[in-house]
Amino acid sequence: MGEESIFLKIAKGEIPAKIVHQDDEVVAFRDISPQAPVHILVIPRRVIVRIDAAGPGDGDLLGKLLLVAREVARREGIDKTGYRLVINNGPDAGEAVPHLHVHVLGGRKMAWPPG
Ligand code: AMP
């Protein structure tokens, strides 16, 4: 067994985080190094290492991540001004934590294409 990632420890309540949503399947918490006025990470409690590792049986959970991300954005008041959902997969994308997470970013104007 590999070492548990920091996000699994957050999901288990073993290390602290500023949690904004949790239920039996999903946890959402504020990013420790926010890149926008609102920067929240939405993760499944069950480990899916990255989106590339998701299987056909993960569809409901993946859908739930997006619906929770939308709900969090609404509650943060960025649904009208706009927000971005980001999943980084692998080294070129800058994936740093091997536990699937959806970034919810908003509260400022963002550029496209991303850097
Ligand atoms: P990624 O590059 O997509 O893997 O994103 C990892 C994100 O996790 C980064 O935005 C980090 O700032 C964030 N992060 C790392 N450790 C923590 C932590 N303990 N609590 C909250 N966010 C974290």
mmCIF file of C-alpha atoms and ligand atoms in Angstrom:
data_model
loop_
_atom_site.group_PDB
_atom_site.id
_atom_site.type_symbol
_atom_site.label_atom_id
_atom_site.label_comp_id
_atom_site.label_asym_id
_atom_site.label_seq_id
_atom_site.Cartn_x
_atom_site.Cartn_y
_atom_site.Cartn_z
ATOM 1 C CA MET A 1 0.000 0.000 0.000
ATOM 2 C CA GLY A 2 1.315 3.433 -0.904
ATOM 3 C CA GLU A 3 1.274 6.333 1.493
ATOM 4 C CA GLU A 4 -2.041 8.113 1.913
ATOM 5 C CA SER A 5 -2.310 11.430 0.127
ATOM 6 C CA ILE A 6 -2.967 14.636 1.995
ATOM 7 C CA PHE A 7 -6.459 14.824 0.483
ATOM 8 C CA LEU A 8 -7.392 11.371 1.761
ATOM 9 C CA LYS A 9 -6.262 12.506 5.202
ATOM 10 C CA ILE A 10 -8.470 15.599 4.864
ATOM 11 C CA ALA A 11 -11.409 13.413 3.761
ATOM 12 C CA LYS A 12 -10.895 11.220 6.831
ATOM 13 C CA GLY A 13 -10.655 14.244 9.125
ATOM 14 C CA GLU A 14 -7.077 13.369 10.069
ATOM 15 C CA ILE A 15 -5.696 16.752 9.123
ATOM 16 C CA PRO A 16 -7.564 20.056 9.245
ATOM 17 C CA ALA A 17 -9.031 21.914 6.302
ATOM 18 C CA LYS A 18 -11.553 24.701 5.828
ATOM 19 C CA ILE A 19 -14.407 22.439 4.798
ATOM 20 C CA VAL A 20 -17.325 24.091 2.998
ATOM 21 C CA HIS A 21 -19.295 20.944 2.131
ATOM 22 C CA GLN A 22 -19.252 17.304 3.090
ATOM 23 C CA ASP A 23 -21.540 14.343 2.642
ATOM 24 C CA ASP A 24 -21.076 10.588 2.483
ATOM 25 C CA GLU A 25 -19.357 10.712 -0.924
ATOM 26 C CA VAL A 26 -17.759 14.124 -1.405
ATOM 27 C CA VAL A 27 -15.787 16.733 0.559
ATOM 28 C CA ALA A 28 -15.131 20.331 -0.519
ATOM 29 C CA PHE A 29 -12.586 22.581 1.186
ATOM 30 C CA ARG A 30 -10.716 25.834 0.572
ATOM 31 C CA ASP A 31 -7.404 25.578 -1.272
ATOM 32 C CA ILE A 32 -4.484 26.352 1.044
ATOM 33 C CA SER A 33 -2.875 28.537 -1.630
ATOM 34 C CA PRO A 34 -5.793 30.270 -3.341
ATOM 35 C CA GLN A 35 -5.293 31.385 -6.926
ATOM 36 C CA ALA A 36 -8.514 33.436 -6.970
ATOM 37 C CA PRO A 37 -10.770 35.069 -4.341
ATOM 38 C CA VAL A 38 -12.760 31.821 -4.347
ATOM 39 C CA HIS A 39 -10.654 28.653 -4.703
ATOM 40 C CA ILE A 40 -12.231 25.456 -3.444
ATOM 41 C CA LEU A 41 -11.304 21.829 -4.087
ATOM 42 C CA VAL A 42 -13.998 19.184 -4.439
ATOM 43 C CA ILE A 43 -12.850 15.595 -3.886
ATOM 44 C CA PRO A 44 -14.441 12.160 -3.660
ATOM 45 C CA ARG A 45 -14.014 10.435 -0.285
ATOM 46 C CA ARG A 46 -13.144 7.262 -2.194
ATOM 47 C CA VAL A 47 -9.734 7.468 -3.860
ATOM 48 C CA ILE A 48 -9.738 7.954 -7.612
ATOM 49 C CA VAL A 49 -6.129 8.888 -8.256
ATOM 50 C CA ARG A 50 -6.810 11.106 -11.267
ATOM 51 C CA ILE A 51 -9.462 11.441 -13.950
ATOM 52 C CA ASP A 52 -7.421 9.136 -16.195
ATOM 53 C CA ALA A 53 -7.750 6.420 -13.543
ATOM 54 C CA ALA A 54 -11.553 6.648 -13.364
ATOM 55 C CA GLY A 55 -13.494 3.615 -14.518
ATOM 56 C CA PRO A 56 -16.891 3.079 -16.094
ATOM 57 C CA GLY A 57 -18.385 2.501 -12.634
ATOM 58 C CA ASP A 58 -17.315 5.950 -11.444
ATOM 59 C CA GLY A 59 -19.796 7.908 -13.549
ATOM 60 C CA ASP A 60 -22.248 8.709 -10.752
ATOM 61 C CA LEU A 61 -19.472 9.867 -8.438
ATOM 62 C CA LEU A 62 -17.905 12.023 -11.159
ATOM 63 C CA GLY A 63 -21.288 13.585 -11.847
ATOM 64 C CA LYS A 64 -21.731 14.251 -8.161
ATOM 65 C CA LEU A 65 -18.377 16.057 -7.992
ATOM 66 C CA LEU A 66 -19.575 18.454 -10.694
ATOM 67 C CA LEU A 67 -22.951 19.018 -9.069
ATOM 68 C CA VAL A 68 -21.320 19.736 -5.701
ATOM 69 C CA ALA A 69 -18.858 22.086 -7.443
ATOM 70 C CA ARG A 70 -21.816 23.963 -8.949
ATOM 71 C CA GLU A 71 -23.555 24.129 -5.569
ATOM 72 C CA VAL A 72 -20.418 25.421 -3.875
ATOM 73 C CA ALA A 73 -20.054 28.102 -6.583
ATOM 74 C CA ARG A 74 -23.645 29.193 -6.001
ATOM 75 C CA ARG A 75 -23.145 29.391 -2.263
ATOM 76 C CA GLU A 76 -19.957 31.416 -2.716
ATOM 77 C CA GLY A 77 -21.942 33.847 -4.903
ATOM 78 C CA ILE A 78 -19.857 33.417 -8.053
ATOM 79 C CA ASP A 79 -22.461 31.663 -10.187
ATOM 80 C CA LYS A 80 -23.603 34.882 -11.884
ATOM 81 C CA THR A 81 -20.180 36.456 -12.395
ATOM 82 C CA GLY A 82 -18.739 33.164 -13.573
ATOM 83 C CA TYR A 83 -16.293 30.566 -12.425
ATOM 84 C CA ARG A 84 -13.959 27.926 -13.746
ATOM 85 C CA LEU A 85 -13.817 24.206 -12.929
ATOM 86 C CA VAL A 86 -10.373 22.666 -13.468
ATOM 87 C CA ILE A 87 -9.060 19.110 -13.240
ATOM 88 C CA ASN A 88 -5.302 18.761 -13.666
ATOM 89 C CA ASN A 89 -4.292 15.334 -14.953
ATOM 90 C CA GLY A 90 -0.609 14.378 -15.014
ATOM 91 C CA PRO A 91 2.680 16.270 -15.088
ATOM 92 C CA ASP A 92 2.074 18.603 -18.029
ATOM 93 C CA ALA A 93 -1.107 19.835 -16.363
ATOM 94 C CA GLY A 94 0.650 20.416 -13.039
ATOM 95 C CA GLU A 95 -1.117 17.698 -11.077
ATOM 96 C CA ALA A 96 0.459 17.773 -7.610
ATOM 97 C CA VAL A 97 -1.813 15.640 -5.416
ATOM 98 C CA PRO A 98 -2.697 12.094 -6.539
ATOM 99 C CA HIS A 99 -6.339 12.169 -5.425
ATOM 100 C CA LEU A 100 -8.856 13.444 -7.964
ATOM 101 C CA HIS A 101 -9.954 16.998 -7.238
ATOM 102 C CA VAL A 102 -12.013 19.579 -9.062
ATOM 103 C CA HIS A 103 -10.805 23.150 -8.584
ATOM 104 C CA VAL A 104 -13.593 25.737 -8.298
ATOM 105 C CA LEU A 105 -12.085 29.124 -9.143
ATOM 106 C CA GLY A 106 -13.878 32.444 -9.268
ATOM 107 C CA GLY A 107 -14.299 35.955 -7.970
ATOM 108 C CA ARG A 108 -12.009 37.538 -10.542
ATOM 109 C CA LYS A 109 -11.744 37.750 -14.307
ATOM 110 C CA MET A 110 -9.700 34.890 -15.717
ATOM 111 C CA ALA A 111 -7.673 34.656 -18.902
ATOM 112 C CA TRP A 112 -7.977 32.086 -21.641
ATOM 113 C CA PRO A 113 -5.993 30.114 -22.670
ATOM 114 C CA PRO A 114 -4.699 29.088 -19.236
ATOM 115 C CA GLY A 115 -0.966 29.215 -18.630
HETATM 116 P P1 AMP B 1 -3.194 20.163 -8.434
HETATM 117 O O1 AMP B 1 -2.002 20.926 -8.910
HETATM 118 O O2 AMP B 1 -4.333 20.201 -9.408
HETATM 119 O O3 AMP B 1 -2.837 18.747 -8.004
HETATM 120 O O4 AMP B 1 -3.740 20.939 -7.184
HETATM 121 C C1 AMP B 1 -3.348 20.681 -5.881
HETATM 122 C C2 AMP B 1 -3.901 21.814 -5.039
HETATM 123 O O5 AMP B 1 -3.956 21.400 -3.689
HETATM 124 C C3 AMP B 1 -3.075 23.095 -5.073
HETATM 125 O O6 AMP B 1 -3.899 24.170 -5.529
HETATM 126 C C4 AMP B 1 -2.639 23.278 -3.607
HETATM 127 O O7 AMP B 1 -2.593 24.622 -3.223
HETATM 128 C C5 AMP B 1 -3.703 22.502 -2.873
HETATM 129 N N1 AMP B 1 -3.337 21.984 -1.574
HETATM 130 C C6 AMP B 1 -2.217 21.266 -1.256
HETATM 131 N N2 AMP B 1 -2.238 20.913 0.040
HETATM 132 C C7 AMP B 1 -3.399 21.398 0.550
HETATM 133 C C8 AMP B 1 -4.003 21.357 1.844
HETATM 134 N N3 AMP B 1 -3.429 20.746 2.885
HETATM 135 N N4 AMP B 1 -5.201 21.971 2.021
HETATM 136 C C9 AMP B 1 -5.800 22.598 0.985
HETATM 137 N N5 AMP B 1 -5.289 22.660 -0.259
HETATM 138 C C10 AMP B 1 -4.103 22.084 -0.475
#
